[in-house]
mmCIF file of C-alpha atoms in Angstrom:
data_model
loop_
_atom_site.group_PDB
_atom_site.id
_atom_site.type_symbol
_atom_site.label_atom_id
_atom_site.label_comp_id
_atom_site.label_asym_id
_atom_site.label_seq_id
_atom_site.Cartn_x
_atom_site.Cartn_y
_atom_site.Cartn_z
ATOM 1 C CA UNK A 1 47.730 10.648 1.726
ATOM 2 C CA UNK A 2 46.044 7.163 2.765
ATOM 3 C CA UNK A 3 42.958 9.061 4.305
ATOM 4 C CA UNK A 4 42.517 11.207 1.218
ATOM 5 C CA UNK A 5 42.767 8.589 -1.000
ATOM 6 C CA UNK A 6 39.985 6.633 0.766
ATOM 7 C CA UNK A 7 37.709 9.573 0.230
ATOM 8 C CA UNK A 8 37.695 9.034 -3.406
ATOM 9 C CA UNK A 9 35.632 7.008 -5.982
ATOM 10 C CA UNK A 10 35.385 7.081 -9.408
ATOM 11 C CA UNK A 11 32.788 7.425 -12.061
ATOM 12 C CA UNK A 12 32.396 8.574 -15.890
ATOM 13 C CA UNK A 13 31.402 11.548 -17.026
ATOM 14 C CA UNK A 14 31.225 13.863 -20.123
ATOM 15 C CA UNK A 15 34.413 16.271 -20.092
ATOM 16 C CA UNK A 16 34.381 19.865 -22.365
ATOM 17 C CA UNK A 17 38.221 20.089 -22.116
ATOM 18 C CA UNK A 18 38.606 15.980 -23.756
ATOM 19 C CA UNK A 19 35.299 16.334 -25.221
ATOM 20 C CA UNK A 20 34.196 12.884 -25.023
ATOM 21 C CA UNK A 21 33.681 10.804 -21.574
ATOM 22 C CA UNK A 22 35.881 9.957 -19.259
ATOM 23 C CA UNK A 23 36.518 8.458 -15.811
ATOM 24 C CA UNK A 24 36.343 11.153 -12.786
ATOM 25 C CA UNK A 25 37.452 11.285 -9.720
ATOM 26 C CA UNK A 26 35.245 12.626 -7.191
ATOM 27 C CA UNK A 27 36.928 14.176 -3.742
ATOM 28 C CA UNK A 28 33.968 13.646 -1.252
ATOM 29 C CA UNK A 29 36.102 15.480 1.242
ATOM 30 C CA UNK A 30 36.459 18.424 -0.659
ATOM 31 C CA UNK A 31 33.597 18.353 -2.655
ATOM 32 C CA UNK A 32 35.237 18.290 -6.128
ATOM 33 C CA UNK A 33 34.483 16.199 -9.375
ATOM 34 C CA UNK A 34 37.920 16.279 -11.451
ATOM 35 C CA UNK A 35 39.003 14.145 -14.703
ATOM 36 C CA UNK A 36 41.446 11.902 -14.614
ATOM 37 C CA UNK A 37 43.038 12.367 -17.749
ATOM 38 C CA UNK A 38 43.154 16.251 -17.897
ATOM 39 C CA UNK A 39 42.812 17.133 -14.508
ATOM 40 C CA UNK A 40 39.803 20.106 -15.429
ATOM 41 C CA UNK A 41 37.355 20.331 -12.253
ATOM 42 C CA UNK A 42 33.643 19.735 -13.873
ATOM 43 C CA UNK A 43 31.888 20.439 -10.751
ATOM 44 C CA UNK A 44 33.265 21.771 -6.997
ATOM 45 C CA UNK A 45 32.225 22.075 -4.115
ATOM 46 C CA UNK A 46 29.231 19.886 -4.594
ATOM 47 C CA UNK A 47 26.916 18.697 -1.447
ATOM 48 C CA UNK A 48 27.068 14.824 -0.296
ATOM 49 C CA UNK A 49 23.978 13.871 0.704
ATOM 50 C CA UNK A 50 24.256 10.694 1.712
ATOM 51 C CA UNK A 51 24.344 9.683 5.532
ATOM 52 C CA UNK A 52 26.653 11.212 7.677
ATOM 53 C CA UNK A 53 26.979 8.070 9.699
ATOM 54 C CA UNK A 54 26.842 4.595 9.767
ATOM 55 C CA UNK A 55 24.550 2.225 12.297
ATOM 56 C CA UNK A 56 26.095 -1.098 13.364
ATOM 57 C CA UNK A 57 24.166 -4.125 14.542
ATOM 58 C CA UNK A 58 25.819 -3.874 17.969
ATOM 59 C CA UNK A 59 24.483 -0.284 18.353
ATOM 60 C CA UNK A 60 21.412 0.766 20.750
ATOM 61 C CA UNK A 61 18.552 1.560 19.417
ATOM 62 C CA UNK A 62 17.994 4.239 21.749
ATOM 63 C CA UNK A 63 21.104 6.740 20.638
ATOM 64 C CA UNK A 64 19.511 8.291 17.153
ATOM 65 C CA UNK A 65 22.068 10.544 15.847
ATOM 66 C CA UNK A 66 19.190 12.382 13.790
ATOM 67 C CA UNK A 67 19.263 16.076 14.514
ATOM 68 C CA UNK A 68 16.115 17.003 13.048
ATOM 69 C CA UNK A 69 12.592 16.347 14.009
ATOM 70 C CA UNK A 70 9.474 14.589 11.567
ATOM 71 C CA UNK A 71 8.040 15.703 8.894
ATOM 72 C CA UNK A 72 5.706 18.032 9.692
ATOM 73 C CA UNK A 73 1.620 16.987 9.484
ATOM 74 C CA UNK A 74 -1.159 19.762 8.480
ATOM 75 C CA UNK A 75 -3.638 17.368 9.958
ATOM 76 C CA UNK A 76 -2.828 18.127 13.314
ATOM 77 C CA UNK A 77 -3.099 21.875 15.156
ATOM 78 C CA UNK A 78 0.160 22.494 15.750
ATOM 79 C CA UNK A 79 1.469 20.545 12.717
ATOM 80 C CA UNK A 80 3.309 17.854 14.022
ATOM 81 C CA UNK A 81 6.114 19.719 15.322
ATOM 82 C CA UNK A 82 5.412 19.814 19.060
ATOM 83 C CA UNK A 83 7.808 18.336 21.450
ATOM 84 C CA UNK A 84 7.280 15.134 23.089
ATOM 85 C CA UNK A 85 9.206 13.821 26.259
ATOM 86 C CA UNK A 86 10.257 10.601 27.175
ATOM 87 C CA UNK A 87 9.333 8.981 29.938
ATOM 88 C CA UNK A 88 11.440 6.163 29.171
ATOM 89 C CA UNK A 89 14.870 4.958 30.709
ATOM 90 C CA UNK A 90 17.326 6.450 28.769
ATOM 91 C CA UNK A 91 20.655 6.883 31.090
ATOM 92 C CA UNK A 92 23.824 4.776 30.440
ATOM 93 C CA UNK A 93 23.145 2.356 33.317
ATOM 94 C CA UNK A 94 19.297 1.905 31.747
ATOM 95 C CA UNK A 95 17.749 3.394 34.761
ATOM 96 C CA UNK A 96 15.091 6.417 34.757
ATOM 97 C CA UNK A 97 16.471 9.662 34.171
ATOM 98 C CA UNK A 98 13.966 11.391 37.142
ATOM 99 C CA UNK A 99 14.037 15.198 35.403
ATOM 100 C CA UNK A 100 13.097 13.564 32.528
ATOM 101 C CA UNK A 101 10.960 10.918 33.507
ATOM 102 C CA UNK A 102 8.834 13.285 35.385
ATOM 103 C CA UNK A 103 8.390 15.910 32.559
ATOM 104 C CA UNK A 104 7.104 13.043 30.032
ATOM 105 C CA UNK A 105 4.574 11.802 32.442
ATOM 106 C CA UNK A 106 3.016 15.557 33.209
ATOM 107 C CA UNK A 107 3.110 15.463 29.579
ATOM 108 C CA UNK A 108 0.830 12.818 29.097
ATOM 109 C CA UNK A 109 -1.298 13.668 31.726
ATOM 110 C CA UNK A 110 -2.116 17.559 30.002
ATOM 111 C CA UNK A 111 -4.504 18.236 27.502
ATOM 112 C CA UNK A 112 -3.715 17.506 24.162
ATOM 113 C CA UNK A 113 -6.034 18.548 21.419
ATOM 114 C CA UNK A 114 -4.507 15.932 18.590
ATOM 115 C CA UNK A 115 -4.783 12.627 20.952
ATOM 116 C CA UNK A 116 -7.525 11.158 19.572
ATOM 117 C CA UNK A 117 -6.122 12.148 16.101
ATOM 118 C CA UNK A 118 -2.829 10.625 16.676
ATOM 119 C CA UNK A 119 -4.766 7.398 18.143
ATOM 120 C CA UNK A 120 -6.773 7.116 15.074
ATOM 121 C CA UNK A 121 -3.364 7.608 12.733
ATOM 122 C CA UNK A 122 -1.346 5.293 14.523
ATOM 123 C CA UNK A 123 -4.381 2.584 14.003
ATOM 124 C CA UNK A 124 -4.732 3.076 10.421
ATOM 125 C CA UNK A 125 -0.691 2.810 9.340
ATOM 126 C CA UNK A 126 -0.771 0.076 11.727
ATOM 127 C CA UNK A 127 -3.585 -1.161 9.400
ATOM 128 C CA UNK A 128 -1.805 -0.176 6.197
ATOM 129 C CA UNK A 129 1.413 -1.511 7.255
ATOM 130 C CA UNK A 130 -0.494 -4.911 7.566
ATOM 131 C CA UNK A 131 -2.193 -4.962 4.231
ATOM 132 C CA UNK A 132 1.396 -3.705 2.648
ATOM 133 C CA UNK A 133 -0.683 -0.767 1.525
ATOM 134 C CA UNK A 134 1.831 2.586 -0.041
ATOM 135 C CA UNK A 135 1.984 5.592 2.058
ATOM 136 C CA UNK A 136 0.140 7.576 -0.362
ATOM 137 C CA UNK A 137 -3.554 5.507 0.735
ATOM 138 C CA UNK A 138 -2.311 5.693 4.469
ATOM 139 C CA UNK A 139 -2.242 8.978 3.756
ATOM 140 C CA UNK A 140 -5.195 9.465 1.994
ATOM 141 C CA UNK A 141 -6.987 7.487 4.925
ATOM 142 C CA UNK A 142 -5.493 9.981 7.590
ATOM 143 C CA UNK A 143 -7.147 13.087 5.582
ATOM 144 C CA UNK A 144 -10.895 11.254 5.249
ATOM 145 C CA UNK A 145 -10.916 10.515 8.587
ATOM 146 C CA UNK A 146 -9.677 13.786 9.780
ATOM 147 C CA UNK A 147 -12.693 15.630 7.377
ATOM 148 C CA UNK A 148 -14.597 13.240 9.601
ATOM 149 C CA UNK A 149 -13.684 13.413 12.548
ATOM 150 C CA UNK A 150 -13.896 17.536 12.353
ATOM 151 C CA UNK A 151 -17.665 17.800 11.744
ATOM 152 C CA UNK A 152 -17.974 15.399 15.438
ATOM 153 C CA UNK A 153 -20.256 12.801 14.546
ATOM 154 C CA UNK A 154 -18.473 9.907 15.710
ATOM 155 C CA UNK A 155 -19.632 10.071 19.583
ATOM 156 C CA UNK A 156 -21.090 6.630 20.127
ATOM 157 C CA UNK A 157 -19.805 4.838 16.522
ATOM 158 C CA UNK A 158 -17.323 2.188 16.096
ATOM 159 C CA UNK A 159 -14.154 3.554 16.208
ATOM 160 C CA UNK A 160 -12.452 0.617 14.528
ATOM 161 C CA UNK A 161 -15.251 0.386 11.813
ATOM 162 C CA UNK A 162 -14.844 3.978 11.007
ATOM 163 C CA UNK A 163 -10.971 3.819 10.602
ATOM 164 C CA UNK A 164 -11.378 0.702 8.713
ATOM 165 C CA UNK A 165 -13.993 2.293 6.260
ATOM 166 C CA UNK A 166 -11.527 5.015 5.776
ATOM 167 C CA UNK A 167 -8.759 2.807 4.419
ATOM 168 C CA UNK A 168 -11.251 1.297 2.500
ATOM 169 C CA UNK A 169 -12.372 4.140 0.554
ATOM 170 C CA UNK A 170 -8.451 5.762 0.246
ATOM 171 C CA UNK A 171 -7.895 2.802 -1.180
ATOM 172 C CA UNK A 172 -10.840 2.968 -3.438
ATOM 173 C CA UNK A 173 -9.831 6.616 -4.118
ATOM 174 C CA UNK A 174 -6.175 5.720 -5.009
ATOM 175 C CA UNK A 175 -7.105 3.119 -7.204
ATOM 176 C CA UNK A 176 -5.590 0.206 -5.182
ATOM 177 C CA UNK A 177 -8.588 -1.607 -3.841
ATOM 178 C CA UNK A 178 -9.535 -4.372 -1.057
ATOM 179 C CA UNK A 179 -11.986 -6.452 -0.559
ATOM 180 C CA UNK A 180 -14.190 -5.738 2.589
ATOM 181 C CA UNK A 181 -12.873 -9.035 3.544
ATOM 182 C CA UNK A 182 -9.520 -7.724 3.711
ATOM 183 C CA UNK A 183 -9.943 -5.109 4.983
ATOM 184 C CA UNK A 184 -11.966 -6.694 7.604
ATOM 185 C CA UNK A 185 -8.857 -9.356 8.603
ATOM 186 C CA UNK A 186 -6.537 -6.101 9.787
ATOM 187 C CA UNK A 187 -9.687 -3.674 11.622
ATOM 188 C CA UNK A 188 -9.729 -5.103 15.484
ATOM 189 C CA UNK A 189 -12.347 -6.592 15.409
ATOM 190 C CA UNK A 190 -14.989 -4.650 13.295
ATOM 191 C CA UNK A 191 -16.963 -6.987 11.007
ATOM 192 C CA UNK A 192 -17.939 -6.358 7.410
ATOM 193 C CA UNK A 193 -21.584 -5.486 8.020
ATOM 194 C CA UNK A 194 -20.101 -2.693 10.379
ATOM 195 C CA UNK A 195 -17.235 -1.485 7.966
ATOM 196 C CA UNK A 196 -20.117 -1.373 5.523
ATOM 197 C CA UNK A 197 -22.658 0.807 7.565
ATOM 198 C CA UNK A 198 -19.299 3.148 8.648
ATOM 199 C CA UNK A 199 -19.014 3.491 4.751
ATOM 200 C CA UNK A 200 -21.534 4.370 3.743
ATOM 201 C CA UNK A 201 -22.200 6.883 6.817
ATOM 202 C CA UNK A 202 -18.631 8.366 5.775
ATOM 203 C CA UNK A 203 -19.569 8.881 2.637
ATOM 204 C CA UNK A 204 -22.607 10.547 3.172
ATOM 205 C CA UNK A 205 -21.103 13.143 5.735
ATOM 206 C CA UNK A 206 -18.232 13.804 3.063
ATOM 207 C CA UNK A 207 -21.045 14.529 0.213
ATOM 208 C CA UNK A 208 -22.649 16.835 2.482
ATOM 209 C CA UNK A 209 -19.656 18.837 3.263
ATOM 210 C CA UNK A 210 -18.750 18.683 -0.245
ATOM 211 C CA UNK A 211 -22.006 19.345 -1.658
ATOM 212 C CA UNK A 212 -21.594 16.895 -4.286
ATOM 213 C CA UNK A 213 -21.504 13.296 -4.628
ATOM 214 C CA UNK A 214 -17.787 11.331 -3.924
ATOM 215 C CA UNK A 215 -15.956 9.884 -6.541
ATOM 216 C CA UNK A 216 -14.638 6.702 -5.396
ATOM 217 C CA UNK A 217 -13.223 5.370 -7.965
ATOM 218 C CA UNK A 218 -13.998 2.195 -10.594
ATOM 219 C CA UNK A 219 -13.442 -1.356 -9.249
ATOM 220 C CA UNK A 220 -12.376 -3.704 -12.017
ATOM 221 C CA UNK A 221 -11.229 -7.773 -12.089
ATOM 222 C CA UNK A 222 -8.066 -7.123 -12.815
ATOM 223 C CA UNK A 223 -7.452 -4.781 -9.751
ATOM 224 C CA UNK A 224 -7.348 -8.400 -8.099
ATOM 225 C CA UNK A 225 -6.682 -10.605 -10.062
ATOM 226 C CA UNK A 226 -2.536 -10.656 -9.466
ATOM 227 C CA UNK A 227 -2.891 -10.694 -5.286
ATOM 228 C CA UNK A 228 -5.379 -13.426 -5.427
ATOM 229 C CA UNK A 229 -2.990 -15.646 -8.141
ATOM 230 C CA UNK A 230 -0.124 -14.597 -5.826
ATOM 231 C CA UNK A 231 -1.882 -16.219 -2.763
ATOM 232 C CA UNK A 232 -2.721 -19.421 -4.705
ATOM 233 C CA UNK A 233 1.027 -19.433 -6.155
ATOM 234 C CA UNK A 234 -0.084 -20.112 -9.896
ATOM 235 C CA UNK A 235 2.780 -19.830 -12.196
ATOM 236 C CA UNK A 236 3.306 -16.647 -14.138
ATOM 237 C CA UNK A 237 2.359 -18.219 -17.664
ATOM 238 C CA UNK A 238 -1.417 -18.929 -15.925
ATOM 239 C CA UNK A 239 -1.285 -15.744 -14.268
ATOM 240 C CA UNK A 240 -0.637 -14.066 -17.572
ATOM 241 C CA UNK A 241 -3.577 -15.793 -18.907
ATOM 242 C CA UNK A 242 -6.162 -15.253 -16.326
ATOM 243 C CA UNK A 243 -4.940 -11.370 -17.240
ATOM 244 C CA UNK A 244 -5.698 -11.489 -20.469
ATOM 245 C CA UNK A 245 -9.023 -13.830 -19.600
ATOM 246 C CA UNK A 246 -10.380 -10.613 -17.379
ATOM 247 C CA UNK A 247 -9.385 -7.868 -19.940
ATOM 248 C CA UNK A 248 -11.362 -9.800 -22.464
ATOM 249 C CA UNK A 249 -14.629 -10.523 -19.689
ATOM 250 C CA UNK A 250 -15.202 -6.768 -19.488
ATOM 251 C CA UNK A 251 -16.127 -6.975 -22.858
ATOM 252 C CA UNK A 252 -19.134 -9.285 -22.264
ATOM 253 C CA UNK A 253 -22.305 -8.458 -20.555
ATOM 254 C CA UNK A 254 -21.317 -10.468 -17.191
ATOM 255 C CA UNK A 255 -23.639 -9.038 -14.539
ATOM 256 C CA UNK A 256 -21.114 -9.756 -11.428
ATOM 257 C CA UNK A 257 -19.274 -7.888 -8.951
ATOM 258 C CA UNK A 258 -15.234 -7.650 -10.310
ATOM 259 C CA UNK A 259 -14.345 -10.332 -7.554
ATOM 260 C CA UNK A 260 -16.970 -12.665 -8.173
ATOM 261 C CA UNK A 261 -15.522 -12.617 -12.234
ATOM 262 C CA UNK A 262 -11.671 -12.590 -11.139
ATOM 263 C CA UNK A 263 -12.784 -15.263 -8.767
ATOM 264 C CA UNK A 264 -14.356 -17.600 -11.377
ATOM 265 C CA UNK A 265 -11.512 -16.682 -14.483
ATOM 266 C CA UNK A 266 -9.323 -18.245 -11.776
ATOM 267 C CA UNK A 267 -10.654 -21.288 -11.927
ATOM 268 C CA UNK A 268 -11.453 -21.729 -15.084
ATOM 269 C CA UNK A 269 -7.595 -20.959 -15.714
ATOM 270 C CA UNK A 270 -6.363 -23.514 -13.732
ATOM 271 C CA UNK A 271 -8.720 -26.458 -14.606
ATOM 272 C CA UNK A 272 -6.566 -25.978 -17.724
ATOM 273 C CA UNK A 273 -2.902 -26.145 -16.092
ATOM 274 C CA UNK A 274 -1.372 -29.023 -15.096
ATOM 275 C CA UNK A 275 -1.462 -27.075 -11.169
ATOM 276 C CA UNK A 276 -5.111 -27.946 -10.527
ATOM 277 C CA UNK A 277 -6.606 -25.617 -8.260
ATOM 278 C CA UNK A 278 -9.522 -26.767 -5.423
ATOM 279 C CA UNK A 279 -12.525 -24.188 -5.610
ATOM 280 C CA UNK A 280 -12.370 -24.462 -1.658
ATOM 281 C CA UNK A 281 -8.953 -22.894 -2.009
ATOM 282 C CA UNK A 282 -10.140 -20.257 -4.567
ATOM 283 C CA UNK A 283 -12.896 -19.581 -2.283
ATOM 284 C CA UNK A 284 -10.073 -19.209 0.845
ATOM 285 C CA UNK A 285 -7.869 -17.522 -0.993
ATOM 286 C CA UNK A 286 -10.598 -14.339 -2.802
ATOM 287 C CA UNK A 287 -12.878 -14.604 -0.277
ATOM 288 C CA UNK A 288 -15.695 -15.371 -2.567
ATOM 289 C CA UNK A 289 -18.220 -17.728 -1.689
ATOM 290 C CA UNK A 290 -17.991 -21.510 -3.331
ATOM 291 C CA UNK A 291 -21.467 -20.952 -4.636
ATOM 292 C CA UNK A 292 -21.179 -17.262 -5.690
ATOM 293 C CA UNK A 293 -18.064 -18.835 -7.991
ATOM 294 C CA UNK A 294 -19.869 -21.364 -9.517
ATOM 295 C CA UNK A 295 -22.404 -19.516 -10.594
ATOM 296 C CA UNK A 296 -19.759 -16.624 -12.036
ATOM 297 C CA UNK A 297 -18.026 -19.617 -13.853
ATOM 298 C CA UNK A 298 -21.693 -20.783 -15.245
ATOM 299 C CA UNK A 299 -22.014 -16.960 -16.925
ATOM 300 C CA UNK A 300 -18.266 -17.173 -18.527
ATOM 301 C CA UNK A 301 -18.626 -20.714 -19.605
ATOM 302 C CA UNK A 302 -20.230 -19.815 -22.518
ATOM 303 C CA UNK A 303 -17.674 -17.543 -24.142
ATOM 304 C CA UNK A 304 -14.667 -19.391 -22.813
ATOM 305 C CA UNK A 305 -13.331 -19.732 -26.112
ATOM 306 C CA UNK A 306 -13.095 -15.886 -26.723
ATOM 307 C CA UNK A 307 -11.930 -15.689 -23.011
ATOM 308 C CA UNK A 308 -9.028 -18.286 -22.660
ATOM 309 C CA UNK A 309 -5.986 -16.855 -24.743
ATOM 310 C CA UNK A 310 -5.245 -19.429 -27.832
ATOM 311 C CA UNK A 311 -1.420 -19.381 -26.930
ATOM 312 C CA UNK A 312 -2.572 -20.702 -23.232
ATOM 313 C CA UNK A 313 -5.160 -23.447 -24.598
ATOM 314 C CA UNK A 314 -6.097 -24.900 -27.803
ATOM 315 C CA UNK A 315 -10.036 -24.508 -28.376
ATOM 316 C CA UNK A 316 -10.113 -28.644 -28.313
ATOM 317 C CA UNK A 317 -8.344 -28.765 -24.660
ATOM 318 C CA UNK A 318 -11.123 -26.337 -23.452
ATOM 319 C CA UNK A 319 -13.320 -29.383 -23.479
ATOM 320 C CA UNK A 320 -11.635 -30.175 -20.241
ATOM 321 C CA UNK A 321 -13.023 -27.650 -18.582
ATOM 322 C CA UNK A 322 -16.031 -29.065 -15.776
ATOM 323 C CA UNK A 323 -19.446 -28.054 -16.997
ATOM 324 C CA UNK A 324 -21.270 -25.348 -14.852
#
């Protein structure tokens, strides 16, 4: 009767027989959902699917109890589902299993038509796991660079610029952006003149296959404008304000690139706080240029007054703001 009752855990729900709710007791070994005050079974039979065990610290990592494979990958020719051997030690004792051990290095030494693909996919989630990008742009990446990749162009190219360039645009695409700069900090070595050539030469194979020019999305301030405040660590009150500040710049005929103008409202939002920022750690911290912000902050200057948000600063405190 202990073990049973251990199985159980309660809940509310809506019972027909009591017609109102009431607390339920639900029989994970036998699959039943029954209420406690009338004893009426509202559901039976009904699937757990939570984990059917539990890992422990102490456990190796080695012994997965998983009895299915991966999800499978239309990317690759035989969708992901082939079967790869280990030619790692995996006996009790930590030695080389020598059946096994064999088979995984004939393995690796046969022809396998997805290598190069699984190279280049293992590079860019590497990549997106660095940025803290979502699956859905590692994704996204994986399918540019296979639409690449299939019309064989890239003999002689930078590999890292070209898988860099593809997380760039997926993220373009998704509506996430980078900065080159970014980007550029994660891609092995590949600078930002050579993630931009790789662009642009992606693109261009992609609108001829396509037959019609790519849509890579908008860029906008405010697509920025949070990471970069996160990096400086400027309070939320300032953050909200620099928010607002952006929403209100795309208003105004400001001839800048998005970074260059979330770059500047930055400053300009700070000068006002009490938590001063340095322009050299603006500049660190967006990757924008010292001079390339001053001259942003000289075109907003003039309509600070409709930019900073009264609630934030009183139109006499904006006299403390430097003059461009």
């Amino acid at each position: 009767m202990a073990s049973s009752a251990s199985s159980l855990s309660s809940s509310e729900w809506l019972c027909p027989e009591c017609k109102r709710a009431t607390e339920v007791v639900l029989d994970h070994s036998a699959g039943d959902t029954v209420c406690s005050e009338c004893g009426l079974v509202l559901e039976a039979h009904s699937i757990d699917e939570t984990s059917e065990w539990r890992t422990f610290a102490n456990e190796s990592g080695d012994n997965d109890p998983v009895r299915v494979g991966g999800p499978s990958n239309p990317l690759l020719s035989d969708g992901g589902l082939s079967t790869v051997i280990s030619s790692r030690p995996n006996n009790a004792n930590g030695g080389s299993d020598f059946l096994g051990s064999g088979l995984g290095r004939w393995q690796s030494r046969g022809s396998n038509p997805d290598r190069s693909l699984l190279q280049a996919f293992k590079a860019i989630a590497s990549m997106s796991d660095r940025l803290g990008l979502v699956a859905t742009i590692k994704d996204r990446a994986n399918e540019i660079y296979k639409k690449v990749e299939d019309q064989k162009p890239l003999r002689g190219r930078n590999q890292d610029a070209i898988l860099a360039a593809c997380l760039y645009i997926a993220c373009r695409q998704e509506d996430k952006p980078r900065t080159v700069k970014e980007i550029c900090s994660v891609a092995n070595g590949a600078t930002k003149k050579e993630i931009g050539r790789a662009k642009e030469f992606i693109v261009k194979q992609l609108e001829v296959e396509m037959g019609q020019s790519m849509e890579m999305g908008t860029i906008h301030a405010g697509d920025f404008l949070r990471r970069f405040c996160s990096h400086l660590g400027m309070t939320n009150q300032a953050v909200k304000a620099a928010q607002e500040a952006v929403q209100k710049s795309e208003e105004l005929d400001i001839r800048r690139s998005p970074i260059s103008v979330a770059a500047a409202v930055i400053y300009m939002i700070t000068q006002l706080s009490d938590d001063k920022k340095l322009l050299k750690d603006i500049s660190l911290s967006t990757g924008v240029a010292e001079g390339t912000i001053r001259n942003s902050y000289k075109d907003l200057y003039p309509y600070a007054v409709r930019l900073i948000p009264s609630w934030y600063a009183k139109e006499e405190d904006l006299g403390n703001l430097c003059s461009p």
